[in-house]
Coordinates of C-alpha atoms and ligand atoms in Angstrom, one line a residue:
X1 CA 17.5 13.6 9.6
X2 CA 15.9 13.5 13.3
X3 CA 11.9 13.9 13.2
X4 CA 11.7 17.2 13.7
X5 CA 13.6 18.2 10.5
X6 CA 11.4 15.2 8.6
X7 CA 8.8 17.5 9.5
X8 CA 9.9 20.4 8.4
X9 CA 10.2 18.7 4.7
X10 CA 6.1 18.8 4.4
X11 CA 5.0 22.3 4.1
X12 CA 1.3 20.8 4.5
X13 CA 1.8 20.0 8.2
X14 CA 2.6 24.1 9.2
X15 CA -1.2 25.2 9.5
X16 CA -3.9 25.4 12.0
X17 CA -6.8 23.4 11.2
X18 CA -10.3 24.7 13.3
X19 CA -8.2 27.2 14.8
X20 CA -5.6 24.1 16.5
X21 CA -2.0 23.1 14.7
X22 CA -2.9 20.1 12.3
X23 CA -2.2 16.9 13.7
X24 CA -2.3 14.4 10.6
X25 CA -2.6 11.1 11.5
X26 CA -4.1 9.7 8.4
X27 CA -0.8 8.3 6.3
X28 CA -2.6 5.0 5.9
X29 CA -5.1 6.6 3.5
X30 CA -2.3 9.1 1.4
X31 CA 1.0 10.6 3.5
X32 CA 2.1 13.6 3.0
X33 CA 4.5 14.9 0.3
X34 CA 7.9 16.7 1.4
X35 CA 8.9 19.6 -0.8
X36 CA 11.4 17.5 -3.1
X37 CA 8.6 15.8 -4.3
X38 CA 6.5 19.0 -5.0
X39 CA 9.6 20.7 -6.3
X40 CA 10.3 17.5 -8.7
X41 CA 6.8 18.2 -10.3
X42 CA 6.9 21.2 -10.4
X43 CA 10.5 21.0 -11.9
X44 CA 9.1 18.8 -14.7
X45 CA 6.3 20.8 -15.6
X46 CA 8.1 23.7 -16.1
X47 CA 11.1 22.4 -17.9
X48 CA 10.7 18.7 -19.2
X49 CA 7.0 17.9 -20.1
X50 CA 6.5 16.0 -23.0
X51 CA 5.4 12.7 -24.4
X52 CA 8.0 9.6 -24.3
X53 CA 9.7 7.2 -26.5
X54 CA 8.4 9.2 -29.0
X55 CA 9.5 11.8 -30.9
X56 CA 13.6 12.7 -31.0
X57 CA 13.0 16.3 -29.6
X58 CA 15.0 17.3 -26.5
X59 CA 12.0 17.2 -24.2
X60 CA 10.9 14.0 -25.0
X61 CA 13.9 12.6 -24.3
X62 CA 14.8 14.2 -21.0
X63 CA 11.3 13.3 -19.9
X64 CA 12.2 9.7 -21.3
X65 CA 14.9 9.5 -19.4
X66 CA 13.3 10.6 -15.9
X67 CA 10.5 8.4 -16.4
X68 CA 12.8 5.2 -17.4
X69 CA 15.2 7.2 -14.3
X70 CA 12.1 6.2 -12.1
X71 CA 11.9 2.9 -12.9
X72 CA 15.3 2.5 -12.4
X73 CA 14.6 3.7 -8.6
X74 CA 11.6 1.6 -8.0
X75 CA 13.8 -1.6 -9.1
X76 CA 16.8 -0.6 -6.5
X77 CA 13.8 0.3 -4.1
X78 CA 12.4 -3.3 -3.6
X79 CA 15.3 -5.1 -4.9
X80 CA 13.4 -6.1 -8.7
X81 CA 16.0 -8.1 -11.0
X82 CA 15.6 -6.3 -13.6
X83 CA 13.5 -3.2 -15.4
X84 CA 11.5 -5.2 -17.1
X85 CA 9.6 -6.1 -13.6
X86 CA 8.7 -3.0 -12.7
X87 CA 5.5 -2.1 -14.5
X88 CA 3.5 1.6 -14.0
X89 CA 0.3 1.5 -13.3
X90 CA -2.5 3.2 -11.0
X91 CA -1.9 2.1 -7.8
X92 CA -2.7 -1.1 -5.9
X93 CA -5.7 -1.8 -7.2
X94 CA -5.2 -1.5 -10.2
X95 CA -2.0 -3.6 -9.8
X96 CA -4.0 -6.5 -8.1
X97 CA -6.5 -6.2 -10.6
X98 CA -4.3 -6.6 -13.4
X99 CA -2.8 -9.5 -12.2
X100 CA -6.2 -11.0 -11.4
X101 CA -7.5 -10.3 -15.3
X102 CA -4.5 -11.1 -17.4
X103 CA -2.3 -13.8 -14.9
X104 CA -5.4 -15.0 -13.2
X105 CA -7.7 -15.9 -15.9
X106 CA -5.2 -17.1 -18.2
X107 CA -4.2 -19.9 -15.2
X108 CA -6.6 -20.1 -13.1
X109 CA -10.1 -22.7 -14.3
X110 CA -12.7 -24.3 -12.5
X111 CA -11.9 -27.0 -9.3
X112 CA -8.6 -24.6 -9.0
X113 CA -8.5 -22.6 -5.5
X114 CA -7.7 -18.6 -4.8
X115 CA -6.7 -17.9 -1.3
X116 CA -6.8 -14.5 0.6
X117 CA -7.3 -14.0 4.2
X118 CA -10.5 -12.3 5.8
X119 CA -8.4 -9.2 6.5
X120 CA -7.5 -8.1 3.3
X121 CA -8.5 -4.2 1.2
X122 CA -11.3 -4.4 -0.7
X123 CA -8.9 -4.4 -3.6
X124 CA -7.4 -7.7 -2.5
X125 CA -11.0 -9.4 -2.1
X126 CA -13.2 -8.5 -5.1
X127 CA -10.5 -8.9 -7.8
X128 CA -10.3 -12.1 -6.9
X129 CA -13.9 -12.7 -6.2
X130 CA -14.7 -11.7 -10.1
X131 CA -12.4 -14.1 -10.9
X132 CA -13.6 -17.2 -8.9
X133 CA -17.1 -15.9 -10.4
X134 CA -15.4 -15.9 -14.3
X135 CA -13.7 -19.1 -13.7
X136 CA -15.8 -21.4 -11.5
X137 CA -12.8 -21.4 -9.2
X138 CA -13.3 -21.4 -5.6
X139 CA -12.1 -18.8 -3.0
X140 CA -11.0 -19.6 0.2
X141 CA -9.6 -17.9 3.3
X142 CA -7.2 -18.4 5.6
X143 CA -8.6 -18.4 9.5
X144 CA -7.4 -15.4 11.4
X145 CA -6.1 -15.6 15.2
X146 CA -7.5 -14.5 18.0
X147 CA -5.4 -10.9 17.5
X148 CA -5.8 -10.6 13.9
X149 CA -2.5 -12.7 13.3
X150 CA -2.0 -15.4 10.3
X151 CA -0.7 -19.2 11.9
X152 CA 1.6 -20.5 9.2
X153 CA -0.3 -24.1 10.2
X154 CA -3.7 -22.5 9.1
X155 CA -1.8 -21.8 5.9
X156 CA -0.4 -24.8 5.2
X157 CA -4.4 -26.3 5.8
X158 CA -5.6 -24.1 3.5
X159 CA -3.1 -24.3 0.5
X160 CA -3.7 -27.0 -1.8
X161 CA -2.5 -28.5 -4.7
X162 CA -5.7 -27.0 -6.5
X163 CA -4.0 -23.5 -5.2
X164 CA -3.1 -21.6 -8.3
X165 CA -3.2 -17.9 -6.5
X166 CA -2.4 -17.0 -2.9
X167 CA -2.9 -13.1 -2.6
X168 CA -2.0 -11.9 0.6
X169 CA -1.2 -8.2 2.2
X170 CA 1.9 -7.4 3.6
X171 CA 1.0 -5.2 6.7
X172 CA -2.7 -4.9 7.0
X173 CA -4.2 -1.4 6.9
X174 CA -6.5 -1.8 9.9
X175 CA -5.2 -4.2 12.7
X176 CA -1.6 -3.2 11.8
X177 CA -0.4 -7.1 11.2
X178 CA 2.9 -8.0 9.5
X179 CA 2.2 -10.8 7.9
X180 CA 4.8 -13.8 7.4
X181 CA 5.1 -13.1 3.5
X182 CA 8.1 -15.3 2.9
X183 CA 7.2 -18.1 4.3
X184 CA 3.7 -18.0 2.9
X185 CA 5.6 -17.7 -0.4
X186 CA 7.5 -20.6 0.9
X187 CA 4.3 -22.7 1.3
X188 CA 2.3 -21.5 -2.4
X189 CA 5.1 -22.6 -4.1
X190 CA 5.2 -25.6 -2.2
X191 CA 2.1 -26.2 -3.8
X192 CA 2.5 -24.7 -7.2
X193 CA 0.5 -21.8 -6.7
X194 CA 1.9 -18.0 -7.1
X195 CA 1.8 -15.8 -4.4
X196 CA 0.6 -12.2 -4.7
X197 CA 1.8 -9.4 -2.4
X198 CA -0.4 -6.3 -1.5
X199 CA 2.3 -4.4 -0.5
X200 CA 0.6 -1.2 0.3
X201 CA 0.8 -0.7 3.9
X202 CA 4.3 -2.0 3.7
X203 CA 6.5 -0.1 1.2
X204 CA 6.2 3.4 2.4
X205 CA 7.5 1.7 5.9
X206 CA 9.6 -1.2 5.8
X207 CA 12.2 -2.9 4.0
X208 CA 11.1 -4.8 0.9
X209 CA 13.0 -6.8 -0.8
X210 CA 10.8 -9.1 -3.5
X211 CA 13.4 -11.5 -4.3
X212 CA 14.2 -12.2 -0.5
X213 CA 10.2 -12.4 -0.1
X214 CA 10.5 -14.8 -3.6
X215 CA 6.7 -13.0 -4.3
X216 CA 5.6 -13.6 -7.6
X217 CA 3.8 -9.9 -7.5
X218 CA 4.2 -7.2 -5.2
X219 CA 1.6 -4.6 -5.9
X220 CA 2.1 -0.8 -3.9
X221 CA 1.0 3.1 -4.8
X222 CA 3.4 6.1 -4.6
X223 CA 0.7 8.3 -2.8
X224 CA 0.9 6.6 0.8
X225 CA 5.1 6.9 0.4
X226 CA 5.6 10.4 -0.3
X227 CA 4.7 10.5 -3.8
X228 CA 1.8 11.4 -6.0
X229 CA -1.7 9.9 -6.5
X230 CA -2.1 8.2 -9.5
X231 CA 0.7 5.8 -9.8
X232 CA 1.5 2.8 -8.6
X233 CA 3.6 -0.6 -9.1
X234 CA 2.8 -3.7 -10.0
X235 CA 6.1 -6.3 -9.9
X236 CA 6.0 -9.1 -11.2
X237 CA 9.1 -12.6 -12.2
X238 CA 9.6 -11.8 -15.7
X239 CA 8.9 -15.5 -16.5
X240 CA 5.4 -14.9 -15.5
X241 CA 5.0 -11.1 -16.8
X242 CA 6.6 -12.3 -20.4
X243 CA 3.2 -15.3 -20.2
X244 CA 0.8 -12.5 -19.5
X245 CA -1.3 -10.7 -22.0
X246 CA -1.5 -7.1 -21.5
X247 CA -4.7 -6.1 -19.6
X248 CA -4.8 -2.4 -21.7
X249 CA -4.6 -1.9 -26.0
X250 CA -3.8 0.7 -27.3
X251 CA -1.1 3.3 -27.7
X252 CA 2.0 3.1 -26.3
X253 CA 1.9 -0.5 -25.6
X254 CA 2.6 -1.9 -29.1
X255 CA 4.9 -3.0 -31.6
X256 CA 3.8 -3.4 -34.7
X257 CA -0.2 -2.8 -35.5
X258 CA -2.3 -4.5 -38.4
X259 CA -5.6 -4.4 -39.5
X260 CA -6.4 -7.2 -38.1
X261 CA -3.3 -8.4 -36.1
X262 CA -1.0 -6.8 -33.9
X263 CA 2.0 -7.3 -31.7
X264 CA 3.8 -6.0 -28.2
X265 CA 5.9 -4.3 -26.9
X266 CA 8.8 -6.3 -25.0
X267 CA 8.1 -5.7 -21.1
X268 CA 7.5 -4.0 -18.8
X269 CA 5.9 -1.3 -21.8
X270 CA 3.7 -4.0 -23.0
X271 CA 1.5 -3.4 -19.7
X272 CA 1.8 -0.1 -19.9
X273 CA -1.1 1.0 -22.7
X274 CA -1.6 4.8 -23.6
X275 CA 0.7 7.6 -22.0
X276 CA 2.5 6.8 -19.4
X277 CA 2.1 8.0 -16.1
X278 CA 5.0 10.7 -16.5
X279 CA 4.8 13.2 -13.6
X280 CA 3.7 10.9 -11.4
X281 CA 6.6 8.3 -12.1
X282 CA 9.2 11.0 -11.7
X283 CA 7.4 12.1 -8.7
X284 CA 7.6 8.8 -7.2
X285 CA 11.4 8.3 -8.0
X286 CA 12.0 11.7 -5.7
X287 CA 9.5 10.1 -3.1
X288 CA 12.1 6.7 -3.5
X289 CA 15.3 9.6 -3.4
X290 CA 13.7 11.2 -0.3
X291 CA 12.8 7.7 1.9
X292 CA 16.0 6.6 0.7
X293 CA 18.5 9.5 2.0
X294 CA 16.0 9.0 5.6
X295 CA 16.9 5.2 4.9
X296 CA 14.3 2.6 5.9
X297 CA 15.9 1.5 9.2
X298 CA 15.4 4.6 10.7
X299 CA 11.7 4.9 8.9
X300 CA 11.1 1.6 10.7
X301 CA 12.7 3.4 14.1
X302 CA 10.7 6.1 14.0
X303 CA 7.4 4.5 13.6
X304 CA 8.4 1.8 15.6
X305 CA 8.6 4.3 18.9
X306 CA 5.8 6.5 17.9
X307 CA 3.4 3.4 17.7
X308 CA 4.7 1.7 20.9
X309 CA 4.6 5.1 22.5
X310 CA 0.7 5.7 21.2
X311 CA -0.2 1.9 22.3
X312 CA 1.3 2.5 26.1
X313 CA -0.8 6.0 26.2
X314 CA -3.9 4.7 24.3
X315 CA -4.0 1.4 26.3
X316 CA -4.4 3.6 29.5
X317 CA -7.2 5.5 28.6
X318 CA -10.8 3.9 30.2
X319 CA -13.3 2.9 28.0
X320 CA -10.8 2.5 24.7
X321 CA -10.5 -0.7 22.9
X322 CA -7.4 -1.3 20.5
X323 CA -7.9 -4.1 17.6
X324 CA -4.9 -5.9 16.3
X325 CA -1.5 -7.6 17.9
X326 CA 1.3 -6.2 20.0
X327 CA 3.5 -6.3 17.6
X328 CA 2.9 -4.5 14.4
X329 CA 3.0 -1.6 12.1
X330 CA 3.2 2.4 12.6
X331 CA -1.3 2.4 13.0
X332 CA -3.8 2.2 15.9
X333 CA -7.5 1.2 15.1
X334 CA -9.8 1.6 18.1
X335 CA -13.1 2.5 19.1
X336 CA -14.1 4.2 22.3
X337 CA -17.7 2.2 24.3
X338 CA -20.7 3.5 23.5
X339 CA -19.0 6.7 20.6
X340 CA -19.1 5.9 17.2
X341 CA -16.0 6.2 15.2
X342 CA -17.1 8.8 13.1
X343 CA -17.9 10.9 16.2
X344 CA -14.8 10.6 17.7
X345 CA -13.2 11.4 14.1
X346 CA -15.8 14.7 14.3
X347 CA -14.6 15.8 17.7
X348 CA -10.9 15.1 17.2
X349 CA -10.7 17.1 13.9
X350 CA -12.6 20.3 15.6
X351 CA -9.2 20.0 17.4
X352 CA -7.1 19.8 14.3
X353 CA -6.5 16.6 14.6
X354 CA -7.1 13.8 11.3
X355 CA -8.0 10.6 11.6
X356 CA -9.8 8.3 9.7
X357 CA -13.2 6.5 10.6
X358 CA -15.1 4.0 8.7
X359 CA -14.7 0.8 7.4
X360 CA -11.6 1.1 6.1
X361 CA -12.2 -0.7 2.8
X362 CA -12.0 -3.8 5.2
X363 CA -15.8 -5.3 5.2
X364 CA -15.3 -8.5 5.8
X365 CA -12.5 -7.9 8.4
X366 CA -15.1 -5.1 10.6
X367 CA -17.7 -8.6 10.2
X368 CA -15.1 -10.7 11.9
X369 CA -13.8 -8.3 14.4
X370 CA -17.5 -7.8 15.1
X371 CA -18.1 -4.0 14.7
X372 CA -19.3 -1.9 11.8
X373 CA -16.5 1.0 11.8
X374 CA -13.4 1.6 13.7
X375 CA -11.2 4.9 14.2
X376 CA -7.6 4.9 13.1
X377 CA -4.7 6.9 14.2
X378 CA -1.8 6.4 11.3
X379 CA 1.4 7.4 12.0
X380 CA 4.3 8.5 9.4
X381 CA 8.0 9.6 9.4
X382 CA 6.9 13.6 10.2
X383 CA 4.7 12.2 13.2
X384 CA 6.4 13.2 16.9
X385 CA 5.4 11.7 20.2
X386 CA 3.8 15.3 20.8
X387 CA 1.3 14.6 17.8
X388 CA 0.2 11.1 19.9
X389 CA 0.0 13.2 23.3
X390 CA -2.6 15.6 21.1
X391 CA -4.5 12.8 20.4
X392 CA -4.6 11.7 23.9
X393 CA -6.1 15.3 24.6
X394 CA -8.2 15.0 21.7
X395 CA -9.9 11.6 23.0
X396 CA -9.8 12.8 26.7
X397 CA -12.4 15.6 25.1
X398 CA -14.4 13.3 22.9
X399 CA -14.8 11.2 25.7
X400 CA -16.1 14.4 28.1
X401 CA -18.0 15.9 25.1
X402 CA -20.1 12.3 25.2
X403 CA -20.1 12.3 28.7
X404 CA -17.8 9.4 30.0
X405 CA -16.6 10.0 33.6
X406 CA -12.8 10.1 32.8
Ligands
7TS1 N1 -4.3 -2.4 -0.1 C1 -4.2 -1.9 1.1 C2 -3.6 -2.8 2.2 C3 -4.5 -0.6 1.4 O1 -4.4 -0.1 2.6 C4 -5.1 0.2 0.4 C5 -5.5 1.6 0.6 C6 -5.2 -0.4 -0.9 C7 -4.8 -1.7 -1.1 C8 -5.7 0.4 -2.1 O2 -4.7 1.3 -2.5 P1 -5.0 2.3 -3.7 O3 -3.8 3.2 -3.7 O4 -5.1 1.5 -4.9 O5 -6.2 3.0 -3.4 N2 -5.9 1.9 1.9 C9 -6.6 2.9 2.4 C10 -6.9 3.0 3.8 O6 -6.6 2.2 4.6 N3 -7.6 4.1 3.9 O7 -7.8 4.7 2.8 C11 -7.2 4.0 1.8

């Protein structure tokens, strides 16, 4: 599929927004869904819905089978083992802080180290700052480069032999960094510490492949790869999962239930208390169907030349400050002198045009990069080059409406 048939797959993207065609640039918060998706749901809803493993009815089993279908995908998707590493859940955060309650507390005590990196989501920071706080353990971060990259000798400085968690994100959601996951990995284990992937940012664009990486957990959410809000995955070795308590009771999740003692399922249901996420796993098993018939070489093509083309024409306009490496992922985070972000968000949107402005659930990252917000242009598979030459227009405007000589 070329681009401009991609595009054509989102029926969201055909409408004028303030009077101007929408330009979305936004995928880093949610992307868009093509109609396969919407049709899958829709298709469920109308034919299949039910509760699973239940009962023996038709329904429930055909809605048994798409779910358990799903997982299926999602383990061919980032290259699991087995099933019984790919556990439903919310999304990231919940992912990252399931791993943090039920691994983390279980292994992690007092004089033992967590390390992150000052660049991380919000979802990779406090997770692990409640449990530094539970434990007595102390949290530490890796030191970030001058342009927002990780050196793999600050890594090895920070890792001890008092690690027990490195928790790291793949592609970072602001400065647009790939980080070196498998050598990190390389180093944790090193030290006998696991090492936890926030895969967000990277599985709707890249290949992933866990057991390459040789992450212990890789933690992403269908809704910024095509698929619906509401579920996500959290993979995990099955050595580890099979030592973890579940972090939810209830429903679903159990074997055999007592007055006062009960047992669990076998994995990956034992993490997966009440009902399942249904729709939304089916949903992001046609998301998985969709990336996977564009294939994720020509994702990473696509984005690759839409960001290298929005860096060449951003770079050259006056006044504009990009944050982040050369080399990195389908996003741009700038701000223009003297406009705040959420200005400039204000002024491109009165021209159809989305982006996001704020912190960007990166606190301690804006801190270090010295600034309190940032914009952020986001670019997906149904992005063209003449969506990046809007938002050149669109800035050359904000920067007239706020009266910059251009
Ligand atoms: N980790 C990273 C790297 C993210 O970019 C996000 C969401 C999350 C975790 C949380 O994902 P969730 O699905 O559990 O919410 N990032 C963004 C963003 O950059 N703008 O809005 C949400």
């Amino acid at each position: 599929m070329i681009s401009k048939e991609i595009r054509k797959q989102f029926p969201i993207l055909d409408q004028e927004v303030n009077g101007k065609p929408l330009v979305y640039l936004d995928s880093a918060a949610t992307s868009q869904k093509p109609i396969s998706v919407i049709e899958t749901l829709d298709h469920y809803y109308k034919n299949d819905n039910s509760n699973v493993h239940r009962g023996v009815h038709t329904l429930g089993t055909r809605a048994t089978d798409s779910y358990e279908g799903a997982r299926e995908k999602v383990r061919h998707f980032i290259n699991a083992s087995s099933m019984e590493e790919v556990i439903f859940l919310r999304g990231t955060t919940t992912a990252i802080n399931t791993i943090a309650s039920s691994y983390g507390r279980a292994n992690v005590g007092e004089d033992d180290e967590i390390v992150i990196t000052p660049m991380e989501h919000h979802s990779n920071i406090i997770p692990w700052q409640q449990l530094a706080k539970q434990t007595g353990a102390k949290l530490k971060y890796i030191p970030l480069q001058e342009d927002g990259t990780i050196d793999l000798s600050d890594v090895e400085n920070t890792i001890t032999e008092h690690t027990k968690i490195v928790s790291i994100m793949h592609v970072s959601n602001v400065l647009g960094t790939i980080n070196p996951i498998k050598e990190i990995a390389k180093i944790a284990h090193k030290n006998g510490a696991v090492m936890v992937v926030d895969g967000a940012q990277a599985a709707p664009h890249m290949h992933v492949d866990v057991r390459d990486l040789d992450c212990d957990f890789y933690a992403f959410s269908a809704h910024k790869m095509c698929g619906p809000t509401g579920i996500g995955v959290m993979y995990g070795k099955k050595k580890l999962l099979e030592n973890m308590e579940p972090a939810e009771f209830g429903g679903e999740m159990i074997d055999f239930v007592g007055l006062y003692e009960s047992t669990w399922k076998d994995l990956p249901w034992k993490f997966e208390g009440g009902t399942p996420i249904i729709a939304g796993a089916i949903g992001l098993g046609a998301a998985i169907d969709f990336l996977e018939q564009i294939g994720r070489d020509e994702i990473e093509k696509i984005e690759h030349e839409l960001v290298e083309y929005a860096m060449e024409r951003m770079s050259a306009v006056e006044g504009l400050k990009i944050f982040g490496p050369e080399k990195r992922a389908g996003l741009v985070t700038f701000n223009i002198d003297d406009v705040h972000p959420h200005d400039v968000a204000t002024v491109l949107d009165a021209e159809g045009i989305a982006v996001r402005a704020g912190h960007h659930c990166a606190q301690p990252l804006m801190k270090w990069l010295d600034v309190t917000a940032t914009a952020r242009a986001s670019f997906y598979i149904y992005n063209t080059k003449e969506d990046v030459d809007a938002l050149i227009d669109g800035l050359k405007t904000t920067k007239e409406y706020f009266g910059h000589v251009f």
